mmCIF file of N, CA and C in Angstrom:
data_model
loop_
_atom_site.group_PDB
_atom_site.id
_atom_site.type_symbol
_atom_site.label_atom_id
_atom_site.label_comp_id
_atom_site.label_asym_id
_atom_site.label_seq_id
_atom_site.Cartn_x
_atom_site.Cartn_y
_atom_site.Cartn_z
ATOM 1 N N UNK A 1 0.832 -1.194 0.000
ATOM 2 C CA UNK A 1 0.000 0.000 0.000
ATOM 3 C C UNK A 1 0.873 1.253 0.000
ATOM 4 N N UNK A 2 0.342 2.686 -0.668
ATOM 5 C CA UNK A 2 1.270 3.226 -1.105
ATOM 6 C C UNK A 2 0.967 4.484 0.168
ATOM 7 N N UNK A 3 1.898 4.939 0.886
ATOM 8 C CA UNK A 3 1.617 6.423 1.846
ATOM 9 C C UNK A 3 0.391 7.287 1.506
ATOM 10 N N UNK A 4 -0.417 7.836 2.397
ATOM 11 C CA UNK A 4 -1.599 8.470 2.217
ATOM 12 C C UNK A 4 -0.822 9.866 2.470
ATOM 13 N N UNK A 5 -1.289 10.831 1.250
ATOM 14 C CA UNK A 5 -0.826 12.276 1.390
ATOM 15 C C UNK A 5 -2.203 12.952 2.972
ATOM 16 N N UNK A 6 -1.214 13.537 3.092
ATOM 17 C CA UNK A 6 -1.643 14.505 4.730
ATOM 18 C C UNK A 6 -2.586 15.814 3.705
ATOM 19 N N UNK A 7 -3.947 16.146 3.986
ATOM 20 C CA UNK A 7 -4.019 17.636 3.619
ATOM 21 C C UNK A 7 -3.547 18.576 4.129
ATOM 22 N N UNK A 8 -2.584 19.339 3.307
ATOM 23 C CA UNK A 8 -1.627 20.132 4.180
ATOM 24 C C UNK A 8 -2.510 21.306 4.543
ATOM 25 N N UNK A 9 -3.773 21.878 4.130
ATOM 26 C CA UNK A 9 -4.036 22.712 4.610
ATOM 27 C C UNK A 9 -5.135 22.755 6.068
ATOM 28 N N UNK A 10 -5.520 21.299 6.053
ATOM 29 C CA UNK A 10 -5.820 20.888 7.849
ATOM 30 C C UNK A 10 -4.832 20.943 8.170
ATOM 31 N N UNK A 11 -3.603 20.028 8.203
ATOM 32 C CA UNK A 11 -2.623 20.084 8.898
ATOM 33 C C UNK A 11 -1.725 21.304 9.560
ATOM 34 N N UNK A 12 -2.310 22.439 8.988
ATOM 35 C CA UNK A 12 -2.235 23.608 9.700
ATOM 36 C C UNK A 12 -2.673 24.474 10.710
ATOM 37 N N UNK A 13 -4.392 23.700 10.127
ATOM 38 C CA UNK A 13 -5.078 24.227 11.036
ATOM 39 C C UNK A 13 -5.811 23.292 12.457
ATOM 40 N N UNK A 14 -5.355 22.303 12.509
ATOM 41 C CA UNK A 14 -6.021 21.409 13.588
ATOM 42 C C UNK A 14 -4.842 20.684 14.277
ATOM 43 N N UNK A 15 -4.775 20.622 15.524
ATOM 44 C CA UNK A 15 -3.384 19.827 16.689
ATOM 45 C C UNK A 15 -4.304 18.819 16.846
ATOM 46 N N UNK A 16 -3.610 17.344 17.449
ATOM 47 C CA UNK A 16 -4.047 16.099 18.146
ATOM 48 C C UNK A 16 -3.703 16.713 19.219
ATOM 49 N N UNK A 17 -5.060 16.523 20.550
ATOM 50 C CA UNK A 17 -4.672 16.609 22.005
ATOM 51 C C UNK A 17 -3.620 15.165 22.412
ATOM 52 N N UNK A 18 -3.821 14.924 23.585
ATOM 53 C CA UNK A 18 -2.899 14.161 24.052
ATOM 54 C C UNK A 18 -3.605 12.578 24.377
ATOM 55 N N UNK A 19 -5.320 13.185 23.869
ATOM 56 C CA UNK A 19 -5.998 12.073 24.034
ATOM 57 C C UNK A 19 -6.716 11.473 22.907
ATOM 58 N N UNK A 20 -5.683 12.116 21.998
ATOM 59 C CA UNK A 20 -5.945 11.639 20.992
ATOM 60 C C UNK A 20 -7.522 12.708 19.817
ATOM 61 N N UNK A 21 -7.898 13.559 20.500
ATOM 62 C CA UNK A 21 -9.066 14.027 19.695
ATOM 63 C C UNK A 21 -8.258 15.672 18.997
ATOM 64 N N UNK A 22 -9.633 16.266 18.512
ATOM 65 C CA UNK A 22 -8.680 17.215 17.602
ATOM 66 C C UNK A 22 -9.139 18.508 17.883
ATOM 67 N N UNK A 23 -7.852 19.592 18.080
ATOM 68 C CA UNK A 23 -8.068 20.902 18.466
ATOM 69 C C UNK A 23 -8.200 21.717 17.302
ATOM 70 N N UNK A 24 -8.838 22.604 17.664
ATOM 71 C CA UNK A 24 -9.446 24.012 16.709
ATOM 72 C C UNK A 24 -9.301 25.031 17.343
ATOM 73 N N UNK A 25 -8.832 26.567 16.260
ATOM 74 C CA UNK A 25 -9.158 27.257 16.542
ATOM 75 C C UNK A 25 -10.450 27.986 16.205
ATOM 76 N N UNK A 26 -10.794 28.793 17.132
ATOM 77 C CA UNK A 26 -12.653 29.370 16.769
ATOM 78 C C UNK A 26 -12.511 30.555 15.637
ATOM 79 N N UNK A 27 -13.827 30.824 15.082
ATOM 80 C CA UNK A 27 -13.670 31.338 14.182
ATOM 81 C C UNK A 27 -14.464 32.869 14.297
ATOM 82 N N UNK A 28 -14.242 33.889 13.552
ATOM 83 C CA UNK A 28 -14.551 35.700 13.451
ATOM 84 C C UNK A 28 -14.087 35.875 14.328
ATOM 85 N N UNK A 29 -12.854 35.727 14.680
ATOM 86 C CA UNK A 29 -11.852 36.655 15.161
ATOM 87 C C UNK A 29 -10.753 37.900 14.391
ATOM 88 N N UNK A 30 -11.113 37.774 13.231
ATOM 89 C CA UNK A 30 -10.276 38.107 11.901
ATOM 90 C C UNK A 30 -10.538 39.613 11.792
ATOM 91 N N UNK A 31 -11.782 40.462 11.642
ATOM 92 C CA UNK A 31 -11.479 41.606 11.448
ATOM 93 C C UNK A 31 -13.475 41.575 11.761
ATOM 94 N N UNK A 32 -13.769 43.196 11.746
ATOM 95 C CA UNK A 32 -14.598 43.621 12.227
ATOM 96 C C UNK A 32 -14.709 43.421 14.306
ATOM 97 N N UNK A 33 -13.535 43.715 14.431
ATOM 98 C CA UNK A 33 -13.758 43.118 15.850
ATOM 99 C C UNK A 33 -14.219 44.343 16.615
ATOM 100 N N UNK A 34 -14.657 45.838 16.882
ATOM 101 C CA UNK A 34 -14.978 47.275 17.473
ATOM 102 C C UNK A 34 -16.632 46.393 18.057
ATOM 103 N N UNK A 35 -17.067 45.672 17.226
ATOM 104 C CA UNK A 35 -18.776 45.507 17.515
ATOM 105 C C UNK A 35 -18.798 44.274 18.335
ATOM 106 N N UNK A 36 -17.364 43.962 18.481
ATOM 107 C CA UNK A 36 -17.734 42.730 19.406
ATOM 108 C C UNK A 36 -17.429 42.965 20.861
ATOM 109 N N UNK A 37 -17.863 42.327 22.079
ATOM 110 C CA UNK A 37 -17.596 42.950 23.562
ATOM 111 C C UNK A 37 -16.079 42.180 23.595
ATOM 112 N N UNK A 38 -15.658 42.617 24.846
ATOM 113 C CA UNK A 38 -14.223 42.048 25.299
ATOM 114 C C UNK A 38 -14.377 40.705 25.914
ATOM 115 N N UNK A 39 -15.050 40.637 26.220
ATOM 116 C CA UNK A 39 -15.934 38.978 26.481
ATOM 117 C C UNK A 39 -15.912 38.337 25.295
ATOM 118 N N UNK A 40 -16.492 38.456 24.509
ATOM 119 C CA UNK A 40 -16.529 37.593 23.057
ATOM 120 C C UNK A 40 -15.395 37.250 22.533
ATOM 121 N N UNK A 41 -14.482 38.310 22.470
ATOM 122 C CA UNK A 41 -13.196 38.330 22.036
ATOM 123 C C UNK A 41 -12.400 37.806 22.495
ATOM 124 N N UNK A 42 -12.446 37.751 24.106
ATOM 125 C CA UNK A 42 -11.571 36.759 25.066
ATOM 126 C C UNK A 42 -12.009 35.525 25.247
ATOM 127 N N UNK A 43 -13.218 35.012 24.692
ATOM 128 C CA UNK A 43 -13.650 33.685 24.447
ATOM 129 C C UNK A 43 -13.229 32.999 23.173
ATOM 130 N N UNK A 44 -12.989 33.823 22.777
ATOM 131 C CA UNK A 44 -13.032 33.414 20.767
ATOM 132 C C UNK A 44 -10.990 33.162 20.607
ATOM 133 N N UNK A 45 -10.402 33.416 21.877
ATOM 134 C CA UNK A 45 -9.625 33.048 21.779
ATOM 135 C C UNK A 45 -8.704 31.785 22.596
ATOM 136 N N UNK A 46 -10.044 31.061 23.037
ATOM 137 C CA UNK A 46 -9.706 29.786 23.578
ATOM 138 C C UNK A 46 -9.959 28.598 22.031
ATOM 139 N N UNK A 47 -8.875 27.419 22.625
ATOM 140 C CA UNK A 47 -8.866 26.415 21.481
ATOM 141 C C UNK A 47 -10.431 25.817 21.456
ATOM 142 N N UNK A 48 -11.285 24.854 20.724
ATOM 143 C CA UNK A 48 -11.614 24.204 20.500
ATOM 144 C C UNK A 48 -11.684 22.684 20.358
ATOM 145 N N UNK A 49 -12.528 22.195 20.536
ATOM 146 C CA UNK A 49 -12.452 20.378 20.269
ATOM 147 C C UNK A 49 -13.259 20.334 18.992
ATOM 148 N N UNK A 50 -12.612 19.441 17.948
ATOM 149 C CA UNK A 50 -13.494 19.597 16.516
ATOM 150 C C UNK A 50 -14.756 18.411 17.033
ATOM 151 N N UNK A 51 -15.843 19.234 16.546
ATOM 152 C CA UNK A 51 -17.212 18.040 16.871
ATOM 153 C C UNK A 51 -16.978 16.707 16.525
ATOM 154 N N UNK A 52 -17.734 16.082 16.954
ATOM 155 C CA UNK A 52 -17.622 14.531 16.874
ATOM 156 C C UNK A 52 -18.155 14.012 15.638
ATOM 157 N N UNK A 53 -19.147 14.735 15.268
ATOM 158 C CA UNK A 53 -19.726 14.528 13.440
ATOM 159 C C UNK A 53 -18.561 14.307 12.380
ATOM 160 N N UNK A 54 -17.833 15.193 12.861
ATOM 161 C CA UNK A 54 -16.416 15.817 11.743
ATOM 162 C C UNK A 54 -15.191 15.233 12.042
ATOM 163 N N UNK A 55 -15.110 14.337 13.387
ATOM 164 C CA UNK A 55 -14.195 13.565 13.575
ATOM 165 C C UNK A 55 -13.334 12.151 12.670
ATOM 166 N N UNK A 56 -14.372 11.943 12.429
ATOM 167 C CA UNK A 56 -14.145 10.623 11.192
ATOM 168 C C UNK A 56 -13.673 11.376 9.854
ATOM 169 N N UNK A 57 -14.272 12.292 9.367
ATOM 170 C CA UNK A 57 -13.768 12.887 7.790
ATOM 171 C C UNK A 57 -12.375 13.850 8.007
ATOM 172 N N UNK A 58 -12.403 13.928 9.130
ATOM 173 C CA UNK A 58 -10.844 14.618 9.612
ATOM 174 C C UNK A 58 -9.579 13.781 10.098
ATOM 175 N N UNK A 59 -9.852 12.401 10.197
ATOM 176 C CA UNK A 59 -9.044 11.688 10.598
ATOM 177 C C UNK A 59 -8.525 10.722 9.473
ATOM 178 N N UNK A 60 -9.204 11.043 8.114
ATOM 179 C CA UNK A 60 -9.020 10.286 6.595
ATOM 180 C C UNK A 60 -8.177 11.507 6.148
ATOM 181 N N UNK A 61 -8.881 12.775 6.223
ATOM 182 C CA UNK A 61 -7.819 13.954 5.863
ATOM 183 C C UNK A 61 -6.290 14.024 6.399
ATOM 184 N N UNK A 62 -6.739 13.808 7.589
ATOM 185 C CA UNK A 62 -4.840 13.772 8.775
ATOM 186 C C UNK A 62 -4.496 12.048 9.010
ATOM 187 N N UNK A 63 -4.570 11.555 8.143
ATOM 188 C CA UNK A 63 -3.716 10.027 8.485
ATOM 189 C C UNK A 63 -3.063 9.732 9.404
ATOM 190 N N UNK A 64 -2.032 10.758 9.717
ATOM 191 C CA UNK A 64 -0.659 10.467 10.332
ATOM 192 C C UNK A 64 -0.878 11.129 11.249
ATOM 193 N N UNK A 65 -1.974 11.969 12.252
ATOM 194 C CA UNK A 65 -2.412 12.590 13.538
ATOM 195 C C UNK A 65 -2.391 11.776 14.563
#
């Protein structure tokens, strides 16, 4: 069987925790940020766990995670 290519552009954006599941970062943090509170903003910058729906089609994408 021949090596499965990695999508390099998940592979940028998602870490394996240590238990094996997969981290994210959250998303509209990027620009328009004046309308958002300092609360939102200081939430939006904690990691993520990718849902469990999306776990299986992300783990064919990252082979080697």
């Amino acid at each position: 069987m021949p090596k499965i290519k990695t999508k390099r552009a998940a592979a940028k954006r998602f870490k394996a925790t240590g238990t094996g599941k997969l981290k994210r970062s959250k998303a509209y943090k990027r620009h328009i940020l004046t309308k958002k509170t300092t609360k939102t903003k200081r939430n939006l910058r904690k990691a993520a766990l990718v849902d469990s729906t999306n776990v299986k089609t992300m783990k064919k994408i990252l082979p080697y995670m």
